[in-house]
């Protein structure tokens, strides 16, 4: 469990991060919005990790605050940013963060970044402690040294040798070096010939390569590196020997730590879901991890020494990649790019960071690429874009409905826009008659399909009570393929006659009463209707139901106004004339026009008839 400080001035992002970490093993000790508060909280709350937004309110940004905190306290920091500007990235890299997350990011990405950063920090601290301890040890002692005479009897031991062997010089002076100074093969623990005696007898120097071990007075075994040489007089005669040796126990431990660290790093790389590759200046692969094989279906050995072109990658992708790689080699600057490629799971989108690797002279000798699968993010972005387009269209249609009381114009606009958005063969609105038969009142269609406008459609299934009741309750009919759906044969026959293979039918219910149906029809082939398409059509028919009610109310108002006008006209004629015949003629003429009938009669009943 780690104590985490969140530095983010966007309250939504800050709350999202805290929500991500709520059920994790980590604890958010504080959440602040400025660089100044971040430095203050680093002192107050003593976090083990900081999630730092680059752009912050206040006089210092996230990079400046992170640099200050690192210099004072050495707390690991992960940057959070939606910015991929090269200058910002270079500043961020220069501050040596433990991670860099691009917004938006998922909870999984955040947890992985946090755990990697914490693990890396622990490893670096362990290694730093080991290196400091080893450096202190090596600086405080010299090499252990023992000398003998020509018979192998000890003549000198320095304090370092005393400490290393466990023997005091006073105990060993004048005594035979063997068996007091005993060496073994480190791997097998078998005794080996004493190098001091070999130097005396053979007159040559010998040097071991970290494979010898020294058995001390206390019976302990210590790995050493040693050099033994004969001591000669002026005549070249061997008069003794000297052995200089070092205790390499700590170095062995350090090597084991480094080896474990390398193994851990390799395990992280090999098990990373990202494609990690290294290229030389000829753009050949020097290394790829197993993710490349899993995603691209190309065995790892097949990459090594080959260029992307030689691997048969698409020419446009190869040219794009080669240009980016050459740019990094020439400029020495990191680059981020996005691309799509055919994988074993189909087309996937990736975002790659290409980082230069320098030799001691500052020349770029290779580049490292880390490519992350961002298909899910791309899909979300595309869905959001389409959702925005659909919302905009629905808003436009709603606005037109509010601005117009002409029902025919509204309905025609609706079917045209729906057909364009859904990219379907035909969209119609079907109006019920009182006897529940009906006809198509508006349509939008591709020219190759038969027009249905004004056509009376008799569907015996549609007029059944069970079908009408379902539509009256708001039932939406979704048919992907009439040939593979368990439909009544009469309905299949009716749709086949109209050359409809798949359709999506939504009821129109102004005032809760079944008025008609809107149908999106696919004639060319079957079609799986998407959830958003069904939802959009349902929302649109709700708007149309309101428009129909508004139009009906408008017509009623107009008719009432016309009746009032006719009545006023007749009343005015009565007032202006005392001629009964003229009054009656005016009345029947106006009533015929109002009622739109061929004839209106006034009958007078005589008393005797």
Coordinates of C-alpha atoms in Angstrom, one line a residue:
X1 CA 0.0 0.0 0.0
X2 CA 1.3 3.5 -0.9
X3 CA 0.4 7.0 0.3
X4 CA -0.4 9.0 -2.8
X5 CA -0.7 12.8 -3.3
X6 CA -3.0 13.9 -6.2
X7 CA -2.0 17.3 -7.8
X8 CA -4.8 18.2 -10.3
X9 CA -6.6 21.5 -10.9
X10 CA -9.4 19.8 -12.9
X11 CA -11.9 18.7 -10.2
X12 CA -13.5 16.1 -12.5
X13 CA -10.2 14.5 -13.3
X14 CA -9.2 14.7 -9.6
X15 CA -12.4 13.0 -8.5
X16 CA -12.0 10.3 -11.2
X17 CA -8.5 9.5 -10.0
X18 CA -9.7 9.3 -6.4
X19 CA -12.5 7.1 -7.5
X20 CA -10.1 4.8 -9.4
X21 CA -8.0 4.5 -6.3
X22 CA -10.9 4.1 -3.8
X23 CA -11.0 0.3 -3.9
X24 CA -7.2 -0.2 -4.5
X25 CA -4.5 -1.0 -2.0
X26 CA -3.3 2.7 -2.2
X27 CA -4.4 5.7 -0.1
X28 CA -4.9 9.3 -1.3
X29 CA -3.4 11.4 1.5
X30 CA -4.4 14.8 -0.1
X31 CA -5.6 16.4 -3.3
X32 CA -4.4 19.9 -4.2
X33 CA -4.7 22.2 -7.2
X34 CA -1.5 24.3 -7.4
X35 CA 2.2 23.7 -7.5
X36 CA 2.8 25.7 -4.3
X37 CA 0.3 23.5 -2.4
X38 CA 1.9 20.4 -3.9
X39 CA 5.3 21.4 -2.4
X40 CA 3.6 22.2 0.9
X41 CA 1.7 18.9 1.1
X42 CA 4.9 17.0 0.2
X43 CA 6.3 18.2 3.5
X44 CA 3.1 17.8 5.5
X45 CA 1.7 14.5 4.3
X46 CA 5.0 12.7 3.3
X47 CA 3.5 10.8 0.4
X48 CA 5.3 7.9 -1.2
X49 CA 4.1 8.8 -4.8
X50 CA 2.7 12.0 -6.4
X51 CA 0.3 12.1 -9.4
X52 CA 1.2 15.5 -10.9
X53 CA -0.8 17.4 -13.6
X54 CA 1.7 19.4 -15.8
X55 CA -0.6 22.4 -16.2
X56 CA -1.6 23.9 -12.8
X57 CA -3.0 27.1 -11.5
X58 CA -0.6 29.4 -9.7
X59 CA 2.8 30.7 -10.4
X60 CA 4.6 27.4 -11.0
X61 CA 3.5 24.5 -13.2
X62 CA 3.6 20.8 -12.5
X63 CA 7.1 20.2 -13.9
X64 CA 8.6 23.0 -11.8
X65 CA 6.9 21.7 -8.7
X66 CA 8.0 18.2 -9.4
X67 CA 11.6 19.2 -9.8
X68 CA 11.5 21.1 -6.5
X69 CA 10.0 18.1 -4.7
X70 CA 12.4 15.7 -6.2
X71 CA 15.4 17.8 -5.2
X72 CA 14.2 18.2 -1.7
X73 CA 12.5 14.9 -0.9
X74 CA 13.2 12.4 -3.7
X75 CA 9.5 11.4 -4.0
X76 CA 8.7 9.6 -7.2
X77 CA 6.3 11.5 -9.5
X78 CA 4.0 10.4 -12.4
X79 CA 3.0 13.2 -14.8
X80 CA -0.6 13.5 -16.0
X81 CA -1.3 15.5 -19.1
X82 CA -3.4 15.7 -22.2
X83 CA -0.6 17.7 -23.9
X84 CA 1.8 16.0 -26.3
X85 CA 3.8 19.1 -27.2
X86 CA 7.5 18.2 -27.9
X87 CA 8.9 21.0 -25.7
X88 CA 6.6 20.1 -22.8
X89 CA 7.6 16.4 -23.2
X90 CA 11.3 17.3 -23.3
X91 CA 10.9 19.3 -20.1
X92 CA 9.0 16.5 -18.5
X93 CA 11.6 13.9 -19.5
X94 CA 14.4 16.1 -18.2
X95 CA 12.9 16.1 -14.7
X96 CA 13.1 12.2 -14.8
X97 CA 9.6 11.3 -13.8
X98 CA 8.6 7.7 -12.9
X99 CA 5.8 7.7 -15.4
X100 CA 3.8 9.8 -17.9
X101 CA 0.1 9.2 -18.5
X102 CA -1.8 10.9 -21.3
X103 CA -5.4 12.0 -20.6
X104 CA -7.9 10.4 -20.8
X105 CA -6.6 7.3 -19.1
X106 CA -8.3 4.2 -17.7
X107 CA -8.2 2.9 -14.1
X108 CA -6.1 -0.1 -15.4
X109 CA -3.6 2.3 -17.0
X110 CA -3.4 4.3 -13.8
X111 CA -2.9 1.2 -11.5
X112 CA -0.2 -0.2 -13.8
X113 CA 1.7 3.1 -13.9
X114 CA 1.5 3.5 -10.1
X115 CA 2.7 -0.1 -9.4
X116 CA 5.5 0.1 -12.0
X117 CA 6.6 3.5 -10.5
X118 CA 6.6 2.2 -6.9
X119 CA 8.4 -1.0 -7.9
X120 CA 11.0 1.0 -9.8
X121 CA 11.5 3.3 -6.9
X122 CA 12.0 0.5 -4.5
X123 CA 14.5 -1.2 -6.8
X124 CA 16.4 2.0 -7.3
X125 CA 16.6 2.7 -3.6
X126 CA 17.7 -0.9 -2.9
X127 CA 20.4 -0.6 -5.5
X128 CA 21.5 2.8 -4.3
X129 CA 21.8 1.6 -0.8
X130 CA 23.8 -1.5 -1.9
X131 CA 26.1 0.6 -4.1
X132 CA 26.6 3.2 -1.3
X133 CA 27.4 0.5 1.2
X134 CA 29.8 -1.3 -1.2
X135 CA 31.5 2.0 -2.1
X136 CA 32.0 2.8 1.6
X137 CA 33.5 -0.6 2.2
X138 CA 35.9 -0.5 -0.7
X139 CA 37.0 3.1 0.2
X140 CA 37.7 2.1 3.8
X141 CA 39.9 -0.9 3.1
X142 CA 42.7 -1.8 0.7
X143 CA 43.6 -5.2 -0.8
X144 CA 44.5 -8.0 1.5
X145 CA 48.2 -9.0 1.2
X146 CA 50.2 -12.0 2.4
X147 CA 53.9 -12.7 1.7
X148 CA 55.9 -15.9 2.3
X149 CA 59.5 -17.0 2.0
X150 CA 60.8 -19.5 -0.5
X151 CA 59.5 -22.5 1.6
X152 CA 56.0 -21.1 1.9
X153 CA 56.2 -19.9 5.4
X154 CA 54.3 -16.6 6.1
X155 CA 56.4 -13.5 6.6
X156 CA 53.7 -10.8 6.5
X157 CA 50.0 -10.1 6.7
X158 CA 48.4 -6.7 6.5
X159 CA 45.4 -5.8 8.7
X160 CA 43.0 -6.2 5.7
X161 CA 44.2 -9.8 5.3
X162 CA 43.8 -10.3 9.0
X163 CA 40.2 -9.2 8.9
X164 CA 39.5 -11.2 5.8
X165 CA 41.0 -14.5 6.9
X166 CA 40.1 -14.2 10.6
X167 CA 43.7 -14.8 11.6
X168 CA 46.0 -12.4 13.4
X169 CA 49.5 -11.9 12.0
X170 CA 51.0 -12.9 15.3
X171 CA 49.3 -16.3 15.0
X172 CA 50.6 -17.0 11.5
X173 CA 54.1 -15.5 11.2
X174 CA 56.6 -18.3 10.4
X175 CA 53.9 -20.9 9.8
X176 CA 53.3 -22.7 6.5
X177 CA 50.7 -20.9 4.5
X178 CA 49.1 -24.2 3.6
X179 CA 46.8 -25.4 5.0
X180 CA 46.1 -22.2 6.9
X181 CA 45.4 -20.3 3.7
X182 CA 42.9 -22.7 2.0
X183 CA 41.2 -22.0 -1.3
X184 CA 38.3 -23.9 -2.9
X185 CA 36.5 -23.9 -6.2
X186 CA 33.5 -21.7 -5.4
X187 CA 31.0 -23.7 -7.4
X188 CA 32.0 -27.1 -6.2
X189 CA 33.7 -26.3 -2.9
X190 CA 36.6 -28.7 -3.8
X191 CA 40.1 -27.8 -2.6
X192 CA 42.5 -26.4 -5.2
X193 CA 46.2 -26.1 -5.4
X194 CA 47.5 -23.2 -3.3
X195 CA 48.4 -20.3 -5.7
X196 CA 51.3 -19.2 -3.4
X197 CA 53.0 -22.6 -3.6
X198 CA 52.4 -22.6 -7.4
X199 CA 54.0 -19.2 -7.7
X200 CA 57.1 -20.5 -5.8
X201 CA 57.4 -23.8 -7.5
X202 CA 56.7 -22.6 -11.0
X203 CA 58.0 -19.1 -10.8
X204 CA 55.0 -17.7 -12.6
X205 CA 52.1 -15.4 -11.7
X206 CA 48.6 -16.7 -11.4
X207 CA 45.3 -14.8 -11.4
X208 CA 41.9 -16.2 -10.5
X209 CA 38.7 -15.0 -12.2
X210 CA 36.1 -14.8 -9.4
X211 CA 35.8 -18.6 -9.2
X212 CA 37.9 -19.1 -6.1
X213 CA 36.6 -19.0 -2.5
X214 CA 38.6 -18.5 0.7
X215 CA 37.9 -20.6 3.8
X216 CA 38.5 -18.4 6.9
X217 CA 39.6 -19.4 10.3
X218 CA 36.0 -19.6 11.5
X219 CA 35.2 -22.0 8.7
X220 CA 33.4 -19.4 6.6
X221 CA 33.7 -19.4 2.8
X222 CA 34.2 -16.0 1.0
X223 CA 34.5 -15.5 -2.7
X224 CA 37.7 -13.7 -3.7
X225 CA 39.7 -12.5 -6.6
X226 CA 43.4 -13.1 -6.2
X227 CA 46.7 -12.7 -7.9
X228 CA 49.8 -14.6 -6.7
X229 CA 53.3 -13.9 -8.0
X230 CA 56.9 -15.1 -7.1
X231 CA 59.3 -12.7 -5.3
X232 CA 62.7 -12.8 -7.0
X233 CA 66.0 -11.5 -5.9
X234 CA 68.4 -9.5 -8.1
X235 CA 69.7 -12.8 -9.6
X236 CA 66.2 -13.8 -10.6
X237 CA 66.0 -16.5 -8.0
X238 CA 62.6 -17.2 -6.3
X239 CA 63.0 -16.1 -2.7
X240 CA 59.3 -16.1 -1.8
X241 CA 55.8 -15.2 -3.0
X242 CA 53.1 -12.6 -2.5
X243 CA 49.4 -13.0 -2.8
X244 CA 47.0 -10.0 -3.2
X245 CA 43.3 -10.8 -2.9
X246 CA 40.0 -9.0 -2.5
X247 CA 36.8 -10.1 -0.8
X248 CA 34.2 -9.9 -3.6
X249 CA 31.3 -11.0 -1.5
X250 CA 29.6 -7.6 -1.8
X251 CA 30.3 -7.3 -5.4
X252 CA 28.7 -10.8 -6.0
X253 CA 25.7 -9.6 -4.0
X254 CA 25.5 -6.4 -6.1
X255 CA 25.8 -8.5 -9.3
X256 CA 22.9 -10.7 -8.1
X257 CA 20.8 -7.6 -7.4
X258 CA 21.6 -6.2 -10.8
X259 CA 20.9 -9.6 -12.4
X260 CA 17.6 -9.8 -10.5
X261 CA 16.8 -6.2 -11.5
X262 CA 17.5 -7.0 -15.2
X263 CA 15.4 -10.1 -14.9
X264 CA 12.5 -8.1 -13.4
X265 CA 12.8 -5.4 -16.0
X266 CA 12.9 -8.1 -18.8
X267 CA 9.9 -9.7 -17.2
X268 CA 8.0 -6.4 -17.2
X269 CA 9.0 -5.8 -20.9
X270 CA 8.2 -9.3 -22.0
X271 CA 4.8 -9.3 -20.3
X272 CA 3.9 -5.8 -21.3
X273 CA 0.8 -5.5 -23.6
X274 CA 2.6 -2.7 -25.5
X275 CA 4.8 -3.5 -28.5
X276 CA 8.3 -2.7 -27.5
X277 CA 11.0 -2.6 -30.3
X278 CA 14.5 -1.3 -30.8
X279 CA 15.9 -0.2 -34.2
X280 CA 19.5 0.4 -35.4
X281 CA 20.5 3.2 -37.8
X282 CA 19.7 0.9 -40.8
X283 CA 16.1 0.7 -39.3
X284 CA 16.6 -3.0 -38.6
X285 CA 15.0 -4.6 -35.5
X286 CA 17.5 -5.2 -32.7
X287 CA 14.8 -6.3 -30.2
X288 CA 11.1 -7.0 -30.0
X289 CA 9.0 -8.3 -27.1
X290 CA 6.5 -11.1 -27.2
X291 CA 3.6 -8.7 -27.6
X292 CA 4.7 -8.0 -31.2
X293 CA 4.4 -11.7 -32.0
X294 CA 1.0 -12.0 -30.2
X295 CA -0.5 -9.0 -32.0
X296 CA 1.2 -9.2 -35.4
X297 CA 1.5 -13.0 -35.7
X298 CA 5.2 -12.8 -36.7
X299 CA 7.6 -14.9 -34.5
X300 CA 10.0 -12.8 -32.5
X301 CA 13.2 -14.4 -34.2
X302 CA 11.8 -13.3 -37.6
X303 CA 12.0 -9.6 -36.6
X304 CA 15.7 -9.6 -35.6
X305 CA 18.0 -8.1 -38.2
X306 CA 15.0 -7.3 -40.5
X307 CA 13.4 -4.0 -41.5
X308 CA 9.7 -3.5 -41.6
X309 CA 9.9 -3.5 -45.4
X310 CA 11.6 -6.9 -45.4
X311 CA 8.9 -8.2 -43.1
X312 CA 6.3 -7.4 -45.7
X313 CA 4.6 -4.6 -43.9
X314 CA 2.3 -2.4 -46.0
X315 CA 4.3 0.2 -48.1
X316 CA 2.4 3.2 -46.8
X317 CA 3.0 2.1 -43.2
X318 CA 6.7 1.4 -43.9
X319 CA 7.2 4.8 -45.4
X320 CA 5.4 6.5 -42.5
X321 CA 7.5 4.6 -39.9
X322 CA 10.8 5.1 -41.7
X323 CA 10.3 8.8 -41.9
X324 CA 9.6 9.0 -38.2
X325 CA 12.5 6.8 -37.3
X326 CA 15.0 8.8 -39.4
X327 CA 13.7 12.0 -37.9
X328 CA 14.5 10.7 -34.4
X329 CA 18.0 9.5 -35.5
X330 CA 18.7 12.9 -37.1
X331 CA 17.2 15.2 -34.5
X332 CA 17.8 13.2 -31.4
X333 CA 14.3 14.2 -30.2
X334 CA 11.5 12.0 -29.0
X335 CA 8.5 11.7 -31.3
X336 CA 4.9 10.4 -30.7
X337 CA 2.8 9.1 -33.6
X338 CA -0.4 7.2 -34.2
X339 CA -1.0 4.6 -36.8
X340 CA -3.2 1.6 -37.6
X341 CA -2.0 -1.9 -38.6
X342 CA -3.5 -5.2 -39.5
X343 CA -3.1 -7.6 -36.5
X344 CA -4.3 -11.1 -35.8
X345 CA -7.5 -9.5 -34.4
X346 CA -8.1 -7.2 -37.4
X347 CA -7.3 -3.5 -37.8
X348 CA -6.0 -2.0 -34.5
X349 CA -4.9 1.6 -33.7
X350 CA -1.7 2.3 -31.9
X351 CA 0.1 5.3 -30.4
X352 CA 3.9 5.0 -30.4
X353 CA 6.6 6.9 -28.5
X354 CA 9.9 6.8 -30.3
X355 CA 12.8 7.6 -28.0
X356 CA 16.5 8.1 -29.0
X357 CA 19.2 6.1 -27.3
X358 CA 22.7 7.8 -27.1
X359 CA 26.2 6.5 -26.8
X360 CA 28.8 8.2 -24.5
X361 CA 29.6 10.7 -27.2
X362 CA 26.0 11.9 -27.5
X363 CA 25.3 10.2 -30.8
X364 CA 22.0 8.4 -31.4
X365 CA 23.0 4.7 -31.8
X366 CA 19.5 3.3 -31.7
X367 CA 15.9 4.2 -31.0
X368 CA 13.3 2.5 -28.7
X369 CA 9.7 2.4 -29.7
X370 CA 6.8 1.7 -27.3
X371 CA 3.5 1.2 -29.1
X372 CA 0.3 1.1 -27.1
X373 CA -3.0 -0.3 -28.4
X374 CA -5.4 2.7 -28.4
X375 CA -8.2 1.0 -30.4
X376 CA -10.6 1.2 -27.5
X377 CA -9.9 4.9 -27.0
X378 CA -10.3 5.5 -30.8
X379 CA -13.6 3.6 -30.8
X380 CA -14.9 5.7 -27.9
X381 CA -13.8 8.9 -29.6
X382 CA -15.6 7.8 -32.8
X383 CA -18.7 6.8 -30.9
X384 CA -18.7 10.2 -29.1
X385 CA -18.3 12.0 -32.4
X386 CA -21.2 10.0 -34.0
X387 CA -23.3 10.6 -30.8
X388 CA -22.6 14.3 -31.1
X389 CA -23.7 14.3 -34.8
X390 CA -26.9 12.4 -33.9
X391 CA -27.7 14.8 -31.1
X392 CA -27.0 17.7 -33.4
X393 CA -29.4 16.3 -36.0
X394 CA -32.1 15.6 -33.4
X395 CA -31.6 19.1 -32.1
X396 CA -32.0 20.5 -35.7
X397 CA -35.1 18.5 -36.3
X398 CA -36.5 19.6 -33.0
X399 CA -35.8 23.2 -33.9
X400 CA -37.6 22.8 -37.3
X401 CA -40.6 21.3 -35.6
X402 CA -40.8 24.3 -33.2
X403 CA -40.4 26.7 -36.1
X404 CA -42.9 25.1 -38.5
X405 CA -46.5 24.1 -38.1
X406 CA -46.6 22.5 -41.6
X407 CA -46.8 18.8 -40.8
X408 CA -46.0 17.6 -44.3
X409 CA -42.8 19.6 -44.3
X410 CA -41.8 18.3 -40.9
X411 CA -42.4 14.6 -41.8
X412 CA -40.6 14.9 -45.2
X413 CA -37.6 16.5 -43.5
X414 CA -37.6 13.7 -40.9
X415 CA -37.5 10.8 -43.3
X416 CA -34.8 12.4 -45.4
X417 CA -32.5 13.1 -42.5
X418 CA -33.1 9.6 -41.0
X419 CA -32.3 7.8 -44.2
X420 CA -29.1 9.8 -44.6
X421 CA -28.0 9.2 -41.0
X422 CA -28.8 5.5 -40.9
X423 CA -27.6 5.0 -44.5
X424 CA -30.6 2.8 -45.3
X425 CA -32.5 2.1 -48.5
X426 CA -35.8 3.6 -47.6
X427 CA -37.5 5.4 -44.7
X428 CA -41.3 5.8 -44.7
X429 CA -44.1 7.1 -42.4
X430 CA -47.2 5.0 -42.5
X431 CA -50.5 6.6 -41.4
X432 CA -53.4 4.6 -40.0
X433 CA -57.0 5.1 -41.2
X434 CA -59.9 4.7 -38.8
X435 CA -60.4 1.1 -39.9
X436 CA -56.7 0.5 -39.2
X437 CA -55.8 0.1 -42.9
X438 CA -53.3 2.8 -44.0
X439 CA -51.1 4.3 -46.5
X440 CA -47.6 5.8 -46.9
X441 CA -47.8 9.6 -46.4
X442 CA -44.1 10.5 -46.8
X443 CA -40.9 8.6 -47.9
X444 CA -37.3 9.0 -48.7
X445 CA -35.7 6.2 -50.8
X446 CA -32.8 5.3 -53.0
X447 CA -33.7 5.6 -56.6
X448 CA -33.3 1.9 -57.4
X449 CA -36.1 0.9 -55.0
X450 CA -39.8 1.1 -55.8
X451 CA -41.7 4.2 -54.5
X452 CA -44.4 3.6 -51.9
X453 CA -45.5 7.2 -51.4
X454 CA -49.3 7.4 -51.4
X455 CA -49.6 3.6 -51.6
X456 CA -52.3 1.9 -49.6
X457 CA -50.8 -1.1 -47.9
X458 CA -53.0 -3.9 -46.7
X459 CA -51.2 -6.1 -44.2
X460 CA -53.6 -8.6 -42.5
X461 CA -51.1 -9.2 -39.8
X462 CA -50.6 -5.5 -39.0
X463 CA -54.3 -5.0 -38.4
X464 CA -54.6 -7.8 -35.8
X465 CA -55.5 -6.7 -32.4
X466 CA -52.4 -8.3 -30.9
X467 CA -50.1 -6.3 -33.2
X468 CA -52.0 -3.1 -32.8
X469 CA -52.0 -3.4 -29.0
X470 CA -48.2 -3.9 -29.0
X471 CA -47.6 -0.9 -31.1
X472 CA -50.1 1.1 -29.0
X473 CA -47.9 0.3 -25.9
X474 CA -44.8 1.6 -27.7
X475 CA -43.5 -1.7 -29.0
X476 CA -40.5 -1.3 -31.5
X477 CA -40.2 -4.0 -34.1
X478 CA -36.6 -4.9 -35.0
X479 CA -36.2 -7.4 -37.9
X480 CA -32.6 -8.2 -39.1
X481 CA -33.6 -10.6 -41.8
X482 CA -37.1 -11.7 -42.6
X483 CA -35.8 -15.1 -43.9
X484 CA -34.2 -15.9 -40.5
X485 CA -36.9 -14.5 -38.1
X486 CA -39.8 -16.4 -36.8
X487 CA -42.5 -14.1 -38.3
X488 CA -46.0 -14.9 -39.3
X489 CA -46.1 -15.9 -43.0
X490 CA -48.5 -13.2 -43.9
X491 CA -46.1 -10.6 -42.6
X492 CA -43.2 -12.2 -44.4
X493 CA -45.3 -12.2 -47.6
X494 CA -46.2 -8.6 -47.2
X495 CA -42.6 -7.5 -46.6
X496 CA -41.3 -9.6 -49.5
X497 CA -43.9 -8.1 -51.9
X498 CA -42.4 -4.6 -51.0
X499 CA -38.8 -6.1 -51.4
X500 CA -38.0 -5.4 -47.7
X501 CA -35.3 -7.6 -46.3
X502 CA -34.9 -6.0 -42.9
X503 CA -36.7 -3.2 -41.1
X504 CA -36.9 -1.1 -37.9
X505 CA -40.5 0.0 -37.1
X506 CA -41.3 2.5 -34.4
X507 CA -44.8 3.6 -33.5
X508 CA -45.9 7.3 -33.5
X509 CA -48.1 8.0 -30.5
X510 CA -49.3 11.6 -30.3
X511 CA -51.3 12.0 -27.0
X512 CA -50.7 8.3 -26.4
X513 CA -52.9 7.2 -29.3
X514 CA -51.5 5.1 -32.2
X515 CA -51.4 7.5 -35.2
X516 CA -48.9 5.7 -37.5
X517 CA -45.5 4.1 -37.9
X518 CA -42.0 5.2 -38.9
X519 CA -40.1 2.4 -40.7
X520 CA -36.4 2.3 -41.7
X521 CA -36.1 -0.4 -44.4
X522 CA -33.2 -2.3 -45.8
X523 CA -34.0 -3.8 -49.2
X524 CA -30.6 -4.8 -50.6
X525 CA -29.6 -7.2 -47.8
X526 CA -30.1 -8.2 -44.1
X527 CA -29.0 -5.7 -41.4
X528 CA -28.2 -5.9 -37.8
X529 CA -29.8 -2.7 -36.3
X530 CA -27.6 -1.0 -33.7
X531 CA -28.8 0.0 -30.2
X532 CA -28.1 3.7 -31.0
X533 CA -30.2 3.5 -34.2
X534 CA -33.2 2.1 -32.3
X535 CA -32.8 4.7 -29.6
X536 CA -32.5 7.5 -32.1
X537 CA -35.6 6.5 -34.0
X538 CA -37.6 6.2 -30.7
X539 CA -36.5 9.7 -29.6
X540 CA -37.3 11.1 -33.0
X541 CA -40.8 9.7 -33.1
X542 CA -41.4 11.3 -29.7
X543 CA -40.6 14.6 -31.3
X544 CA -42.9 13.8 -34.3
X545 CA -45.7 13.0 -31.9
X546 CA -45.4 16.4 -30.4
X547 CA -45.3 18.0 -33.9
X548 CA -48.5 16.1 -34.9
X549 CA -50.3 17.3 -31.8
X550 CA -49.1 20.9 -32.5
X551 CA -50.2 20.6 -36.1
X552 CA -53.7 19.2 -35.2
X553 CA -54.1 22.0 -32.6
X554 CA -53.1 24.6 -35.3
X555 CA -55.6 23.2 -37.8
X556 CA -58.3 23.2 -35.1
X557 CA -57.5 26.8 -34.4
X558 CA -57.5 27.7 -38.0
X559 CA -60.9 26.0 -38.5
X560 CA -62.3 27.7 -35.5
X561 CA -61.1 31.0 -36.8
X562 CA -62.6 30.3 -40.2
X563 CA -66.0 29.4 -38.6
X564 CA -65.9 32.6 -36.6
X565 CA -65.1 34.5 -39.8
X566 CA -68.0 32.9 -41.7
X567 CA -70.4 33.6 -38.9
X568 CA -69.3 37.2 -38.7
X569 CA -69.7 37.6 -42.4
X570 CA -73.3 36.2 -42.3
X571 CA -74.1 38.4 -39.4
X572 CA -72.7 41.4 -41.2
X573 CA -74.8 40.5 -44.3
X574 CA -77.9 40.4 -42.1
X575 CA -77.1 43.8 -40.7
X576 CA -76.4 45.3 -44.1
X577 CA -79.6 44.0 -45.8
X578 CA -83.2 43.5 -45.1
X579 CA -83.7 41.4 -48.1
X580 CA -84.3 37.8 -46.8
X581 CA -83.3 36.2 -50.1
X582 CA -80.0 38.0 -50.1
X583 CA -79.3 36.9 -46.5
X584 CA -80.1 33.3 -47.2
X585 CA -77.9 33.2 -50.4
X586 CA -75.0 34.6 -48.4
X587 CA -75.5 32.1 -45.7
X588 CA -75.6 29.0 -47.9
X589 CA -72.7 30.2 -50.0
X590 CA -70.5 30.7 -47.0
X591 CA -71.5 27.4 -45.3
X592 CA -70.7 25.5 -48.5
X593 CA -67.2 27.0 -48.6
X594 CA -66.7 26.4 -44.9
X595 CA -67.8 22.8 -44.9
X596 CA -66.4 22.1 -48.4
X597 CA -69.6 20.5 -49.7
X598 CA -71.3 20.7 -53.1
X599 CA -74.6 22.1 -51.9
X600 CA -76.2 23.7 -48.9
X601 CA -80.0 24.2 -48.8
X602 CA -82.3 26.2 -46.6
X603 CA -85.8 24.6 -46.4
X604 CA -88.8 26.6 -45.3
X605 CA -91.7 24.7 -43.8
X606 CA -95.1 26.3 -44.5
X607 CA -97.9 26.1 -41.9
X608 CA -100.2 24.0 -44.1
X609 CA -97.4 21.7 -45.3

